[in-house]
């Protein structure tokens, strides 16, 4: 799963969203086979298939990271 995830992220960074979606779909199918369709990981990858990020900020948001470019804190 992590390999497919890394491949998907690389495709997003390269601007090839269709290939990123394919890699996320493979990760999702693997999660279903290993963890079942109701696992948190499977659900997360289903979301990435349905709404594939298009840039690094969207990737971070999809994984729950707070991307804040403001260094005032």
Short mmCIF file of N, CA and C in Angstrom, two decimals:
data_model
loop_
_atom_site.label_atom_id
_atom_site.label_comp_id
_atom_site.label_asym_id
_atom_site.label_seq_id
_atom_site.Cartn_x
_atom_site.Cartn_y
_atom_site.Cartn_z
N UNK A 1 0.83 -1.19 0.00
CA UNK A 1 0.00 0.00 0.00
C UNK A 1 0.87 1.25 0.00
N UNK A 2 1.91 1.24 0.82
CA UNK A 2 2.75 2.44 0.90
C UNK A 2 3.49 2.70 -0.41
N UNK A 3 3.83 1.64 -1.13
CA UNK A 3 4.49 1.84 -2.43
C UNK A 3 3.54 2.51 -3.41
N UNK A 4 2.30 2.02 -3.49
CA UNK A 4 1.31 2.64 -4.37
C UNK A 4 1.05 4.09 -3.96
N UNK A 5 1.02 4.33 -2.66
CA UNK A 5 0.82 5.68 -2.15
C UNK A 5 1.96 6.59 -2.60
N UNK A 6 3.18 6.13 -2.46
CA UNK A 6 4.34 6.93 -2.88
C UNK A 6 4.32 7.18 -4.38
N UNK A 7 3.96 6.17 -5.15
CA UNK A 7 3.86 6.33 -6.60
C UNK A 7 2.80 7.38 -6.94
N UNK A 8 1.66 7.30 -6.28
CA UNK A 8 0.59 8.27 -6.53
C UNK A 8 1.06 9.68 -6.22
N UNK A 9 1.73 9.85 -5.09
CA UNK A 9 2.20 11.18 -4.72
C UNK A 9 3.22 11.71 -5.73
N UNK A 10 4.08 10.83 -6.23
CA UNK A 10 5.05 11.24 -7.25
C UNK A 10 4.34 11.69 -8.52
N UNK A 11 3.29 10.98 -8.90
CA UNK A 11 2.53 11.37 -10.10
C UNK A 11 1.82 12.71 -9.89
N UNK A 12 1.31 12.94 -8.69
CA UNK A 12 0.69 14.25 -8.40
C UNK A 12 1.73 15.34 -8.57
N UNK A 13 2.90 15.15 -7.98
CA UNK A 13 3.97 16.15 -8.08
C UNK A 13 4.38 16.38 -9.54
N UNK A 14 4.31 15.33 -10.36
CA UNK A 14 4.67 15.44 -11.78
C UNK A 14 3.52 15.99 -12.62
N UNK A 15 2.36 16.15 -12.00
CA UNK A 15 1.21 16.69 -12.72
C UNK A 15 0.39 15.67 -13.48
N UNK A 16 0.65 14.40 -13.28
CA UNK A 16 -0.10 13.35 -13.98
C UNK A 16 -1.16 12.78 -13.03
N UNK A 17 -2.27 13.48 -12.94
CA UNK A 17 -3.32 13.14 -11.98
C UNK A 17 -3.99 11.82 -12.34
N UNK A 18 -4.13 11.52 -13.61
CA UNK A 18 -4.75 10.25 -14.02
C UNK A 18 -3.94 9.06 -13.51
N UNK A 19 -2.61 9.13 -13.64
CA UNK A 19 -1.77 8.04 -13.14
C UNK A 19 -1.78 8.00 -11.61
N UNK A 20 -1.87 9.16 -10.98
CA UNK A 20 -1.98 9.20 -9.52
C UNK A 20 -3.25 8.49 -9.07
N UNK A 21 -4.34 8.77 -9.76
CA UNK A 21 -5.61 8.12 -9.43
C UNK A 21 -5.51 6.61 -9.59
N UNK A 22 -4.85 6.16 -10.65
CA UNK A 22 -4.65 4.72 -10.85
C UNK A 22 -3.87 4.10 -9.69
N UNK A 23 -2.82 4.77 -9.25
CA UNK A 23 -2.01 4.25 -8.15
C UNK A 23 -2.81 4.23 -6.85
N UNK A 24 -3.59 5.29 -6.61
CA UNK A 24 -4.45 5.30 -5.42
C UNK A 24 -5.49 4.18 -5.49
N UNK A 25 -5.98 3.89 -6.69
CA UNK A 25 -6.96 2.80 -6.85
C UNK A 25 -6.33 1.45 -6.51
N UNK A 26 -5.08 1.26 -6.90
CA UNK A 26 -4.38 0.02 -6.56
C UNK A 26 -4.16 -0.08 -5.05
N UNK A 27 -3.83 1.04 -4.43
CA UNK A 27 -3.68 1.05 -2.97
C UNK A 27 -5.01 0.72 -2.30
N UNK A 28 -6.08 1.30 -2.81
CA UNK A 28 -7.41 1.05 -2.26
C UNK A 28 -7.79 -0.42 -2.38
N UNK A 29 -7.59 -1.02 -3.54
CA UNK A 29 -7.92 -2.43 -3.73
C UNK A 29 -7.09 -3.32 -2.80
N UNK A 30 -5.83 -2.97 -2.62
CA UNK A 30 -4.98 -3.74 -1.71
C UNK A 30 -5.50 -3.62 -0.28
N UNK A 31 -5.88 -2.42 0.12
CA UNK A 31 -6.44 -2.21 1.46
C UNK A 31 -7.69 -3.04 1.68
N UNK A 32 -8.57 -3.04 0.69
CA UNK A 32 -9.80 -3.83 0.80
C UNK A 32 -9.46 -5.31 1.01
N UNK A 33 -8.50 -5.81 0.22
CA UNK A 33 -8.13 -7.22 0.32
C UNK A 33 -7.50 -7.56 1.67
N UNK A 34 -6.74 -6.64 2.23
CA UNK A 34 -6.01 -6.91 3.46
C UNK A 34 -6.80 -6.54 4.71
N UNK A 35 -7.40 -5.34 4.69
CA UNK A 35 -8.04 -4.80 5.89
C UNK A 35 -9.56 -4.82 5.86
N UNK A 36 -10.13 -5.00 4.67
CA UNK A 36 -11.58 -4.93 4.52
C UNK A 36 -12.02 -3.53 4.11
N UNK A 37 -13.21 -3.43 3.55
CA UNK A 37 -13.67 -2.15 3.00
C UNK A 37 -14.03 -1.09 4.06
N UNK A 38 -14.22 -1.51 5.29
CA UNK A 38 -14.63 -0.56 6.33
C UNK A 38 -13.47 -0.03 7.18
N UNK A 39 -12.24 -0.45 6.87
CA UNK A 39 -11.11 0.02 7.66
C UNK A 39 -10.85 1.50 7.36
N UNK A 40 -10.26 2.19 8.32
CA UNK A 40 -9.95 3.61 8.14
C UNK A 40 -9.02 3.82 6.95
N UNK A 41 -8.07 2.92 6.78
CA UNK A 41 -7.12 3.05 5.67
C UNK A 41 -7.82 2.87 4.33
N UNK A 42 -8.69 1.88 4.24
CA UNK A 42 -9.45 1.66 3.00
C UNK A 42 -10.31 2.88 2.68
N UNK A 43 -10.98 3.39 3.67
CA UNK A 43 -11.84 4.56 3.48
C UNK A 43 -11.02 5.77 3.03
N UNK A 44 -9.84 5.96 3.63
CA UNK A 44 -8.99 7.07 3.23
C UNK A 44 -8.59 6.95 1.76
N UNK A 45 -8.17 5.74 1.35
CA UNK A 45 -7.76 5.58 -0.05
C UNK A 45 -8.94 5.68 -1.01
N UNK A 46 -10.11 5.27 -0.59
CA UNK A 46 -11.31 5.47 -1.43
C UNK A 46 -11.51 6.96 -1.67
N UNK A 47 -11.32 7.76 -0.63
CA UNK A 47 -11.42 9.21 -0.78
C UNK A 47 -10.38 9.77 -1.73
N UNK A 48 -9.18 9.22 -1.70
CA UNK A 48 -8.12 9.68 -2.60
C UNK A 48 -8.40 9.27 -4.05
N UNK A 49 -9.04 8.14 -4.24
CA UNK A 49 -9.44 7.73 -5.59
C UNK A 49 -10.53 8.66 -6.11
N UNK A 50 -11.52 8.93 -5.26
CA UNK A 50 -12.65 9.75 -5.67
C UNK A 50 -12.30 11.22 -5.83
N UNK A 51 -11.32 11.68 -5.07
CA UNK A 51 -10.93 13.09 -5.09
C UNK A 51 -9.41 13.17 -5.01
N UNK A 52 -8.76 12.80 -6.10
CA UNK A 52 -7.30 12.76 -6.13
C UNK A 52 -6.72 14.15 -6.00
N UNK A 53 -5.76 14.32 -5.08
CA UNK A 53 -5.11 15.63 -4.94
C UNK A 53 -4.43 16.04 -6.24
N UNK A 54 -4.31 17.34 -6.44
CA UNK A 54 -3.67 17.84 -7.65
C UNK A 54 -2.38 18.60 -7.37
N UNK A 55 -2.02 18.74 -6.08
CA UNK A 55 -0.78 19.42 -5.73
C UNK A 55 -0.36 18.99 -4.32
N UNK A 56 0.82 19.44 -3.91
CA UNK A 56 1.37 19.02 -2.62
C UNK A 56 0.50 19.46 -1.45
N UNK A 57 -0.07 20.64 -1.53
CA UNK A 57 -0.92 21.13 -0.44
C UNK A 57 -2.16 20.26 -0.29
N UNK A 58 -2.74 19.84 -1.40
CA UNK A 58 -3.91 18.96 -1.34
C UNK A 58 -3.55 17.58 -0.81
N UNK A 59 -2.35 17.10 -1.13
CA UNK A 59 -1.89 15.82 -0.57
C UNK A 59 -1.82 15.95 0.95
N UNK A 60 -1.17 17.00 1.42
CA UNK A 60 -1.02 17.20 2.86
C UNK A 60 -2.39 17.28 3.54
N UNK A 61 -3.30 18.01 2.93
CA UNK A 61 -4.64 18.15 3.51
C UNK A 61 -5.36 16.81 3.54
N UNK A 62 -5.19 16.01 2.50
CA UNK A 62 -5.85 14.70 2.44
C UNK A 62 -5.36 13.77 3.55
N UNK A 63 -4.10 13.95 3.95
CA UNK A 63 -3.54 13.12 5.01
C UNK A 63 -3.70 13.75 6.39
N UNK A 64 -4.38 14.89 6.43
CA UNK A 64 -4.67 15.51 7.72
C UNK A 64 -3.59 16.42 8.26
N UNK A 65 -2.64 16.80 7.40
CA UNK A 65 -1.61 17.73 7.84
C UNK A 65 -2.09 19.15 7.62
N UNK A 66 -1.78 20.01 8.57
CA UNK A 66 -2.15 21.41 8.46
C UNK A 66 -1.02 22.13 7.74
N UNK A 67 -1.27 22.55 6.52
CA UNK A 67 -0.27 23.25 5.74
C UNK A 67 -0.50 24.73 5.93
N UNK A 68 0.43 25.35 6.64
CA UNK A 68 0.32 26.78 6.91
C UNK A 68 1.64 27.42 6.52
N UNK A 69 1.60 28.23 5.48
CA UNK A 69 2.80 28.90 5.01
C UNK A 69 3.14 30.13 5.84
N UNK A 70 2.34 30.46 6.82
CA UNK A 70 2.53 31.64 7.64
C UNK A 70 3.49 31.31 8.78
N UNK A 71 4.67 31.92 8.76
CA UNK A 71 5.68 31.65 9.78
C UNK A 71 5.63 32.63 10.93
N UNK A 72 4.52 33.33 11.12
CA UNK A 72 4.40 34.34 12.16
C UNK A 72 4.28 33.76 13.56
N UNK A 73 4.04 32.50 13.70
CA UNK A 73 3.80 31.91 15.03
C UNK A 73 5.05 31.60 15.75
#
